[in-house]
XYZ file of C-alpha atoms in Angstrom:
126
model
C 11.729 43.355 261.629
C 12.759 42.996 257.952
C 9.952 40.526 257.235
C 7.358 43.203 256.477
C 9.572 45.543 254.455
C 9.566 45.784 250.656
C 12.661 44.341 248.993
C 14.654 46.150 246.326
C 17.387 44.438 244.328
C 20.417 46.529 243.357
C 22.309 45.926 240.106
C 25.533 47.527 238.868
C 25.960 49.219 235.477
C 29.186 50.429 233.872
C 27.142 52.567 231.467
C 23.858 53.829 232.953
C 22.569 55.121 229.590
C 23.210 51.754 227.945
C 21.440 50.050 230.871
C 18.447 52.421 230.567
C 18.208 51.596 226.850
C 18.383 47.837 227.525
C 15.722 47.825 230.230
C 13.440 49.996 228.077
C 14.007 48.435 224.652
C 14.547 44.782 225.578
C 12.455 44.394 228.747
C 9.832 47.100 228.202
C 10.558 48.801 231.545
C 10.638 52.515 232.321
C 12.250 53.983 235.450
C 9.769 55.012 238.135
C 12.026 57.982 238.947
C 13.013 59.119 235.419
C 14.894 62.291 236.461
C 17.833 60.546 238.154
C 21.114 60.577 236.214
C 23.388 58.159 238.092
C 20.835 55.487 239.015
C 17.614 54.006 237.684
C 14.775 52.779 239.895
C 12.167 50.366 238.504
C 8.954 49.274 240.207
C 7.648 45.725 240.056
C 4.606 43.928 241.396
C 3.590 43.754 245.055
C 5.859 46.588 246.233
C 9.003 45.082 244.735
C 11.523 46.864 242.602
C 15.144 47.213 241.660
C 17.741 49.875 241.188
C 20.538 50.035 238.627
C 23.463 52.258 239.613
C 26.635 53.415 237.886
C 29.823 51.577 238.940
C 32.874 50.009 237.321
C 32.113 46.721 239.149
C 29.295 45.769 236.767
C 29.364 42.371 235.098
C 31.771 40.758 237.567
C 29.266 38.502 239.388
C 28.976 34.970 238.022
C 25.649 34.186 239.702
C 22.007 35.054 239.167
C 21.529 38.551 240.532
C 17.792 39.099 240.106
C 14.761 37.256 238.825
C 11.081 37.494 238.023
C 8.365 34.912 238.752
C 5.766 34.170 236.089
C 2.908 31.758 235.510
C 3.863 31.262 231.835
C 7.614 31.081 231.218
C 7.363 30.248 227.524
C 5.114 33.273 226.827
C 7.530 35.619 228.603
C 10.504 34.133 226.752
C 8.752 34.461 223.394
C 8.018 38.139 224.026
C 11.552 38.833 225.247
C 13.115 36.987 222.310
C 10.967 39.141 220.038
C 12.639 42.171 221.642
C 16.114 40.715 221.053
C 16.839 39.061 224.407
C 19.110 36.017 224.070
C 18.703 33.274 226.655
C 21.710 31.440 228.043
C 22.313 27.738 227.456
C 23.879 25.734 230.289
C 25.178 22.167 230.375
C 26.856 21.537 233.700
C 26.283 19.248 236.680
C 22.918 20.123 238.195
C 21.898 22.549 235.438
C 21.049 21.719 231.833
C 18.896 23.888 229.606
C 17.025 22.984 226.442
C 15.988 25.903 224.254
C 17.043 28.128 227.171
C 14.881 26.393 229.800
C 16.007 24.325 232.782
C 13.350 22.074 234.320
C 13.292 20.226 237.640
C 10.824 19.270 240.394
C 10.696 22.905 241.580
C 9.604 24.218 238.175
C 11.413 25.762 235.236
C 13.702 28.713 234.712
C 15.616 30.655 232.075
C 18.557 33.069 232.304
C 19.763 36.006 230.225
C 22.315 38.793 230.528
C 21.504 42.472 230.668
C 23.591 45.053 228.807
C 26.000 45.244 231.766
C 26.685 41.508 232.093
C 24.335 40.962 235.051
C 22.717 37.511 235.066
C 18.910 37.785 235.223
C 16.348 35.015 235.541
C 12.709 34.217 234.878
C 11.133 31.295 236.769
C 7.859 29.401 236.867
C 6.988 27.159 239.793
C 5.580 23.701 239.057
């Protein structure tokens, strides 16, 4: 029953205005429902999307909360870095990045934080 439904990720934000500014200025995204005050809804490709909502719980998760798939990770990272996005560096068992990129048999990936401390990801399959 859920197989055919669109999926929408939900992310927390302590400061919804700060989150709106980050997603606009750093990621180049505009809300698809711009009139809402306590939540932001963004549309992605193929019927996907995500919502950012106001809550004091933002930034408490220590795992990847949402990600995008691309066919050119380095191009996306270059554009995002040009907008001021800083990619995380990891060196732990099972995950090591070089210049922000982790590579394995599956492909490659990079992580960054949004303005609210949410861990976001961009991936490219091999």
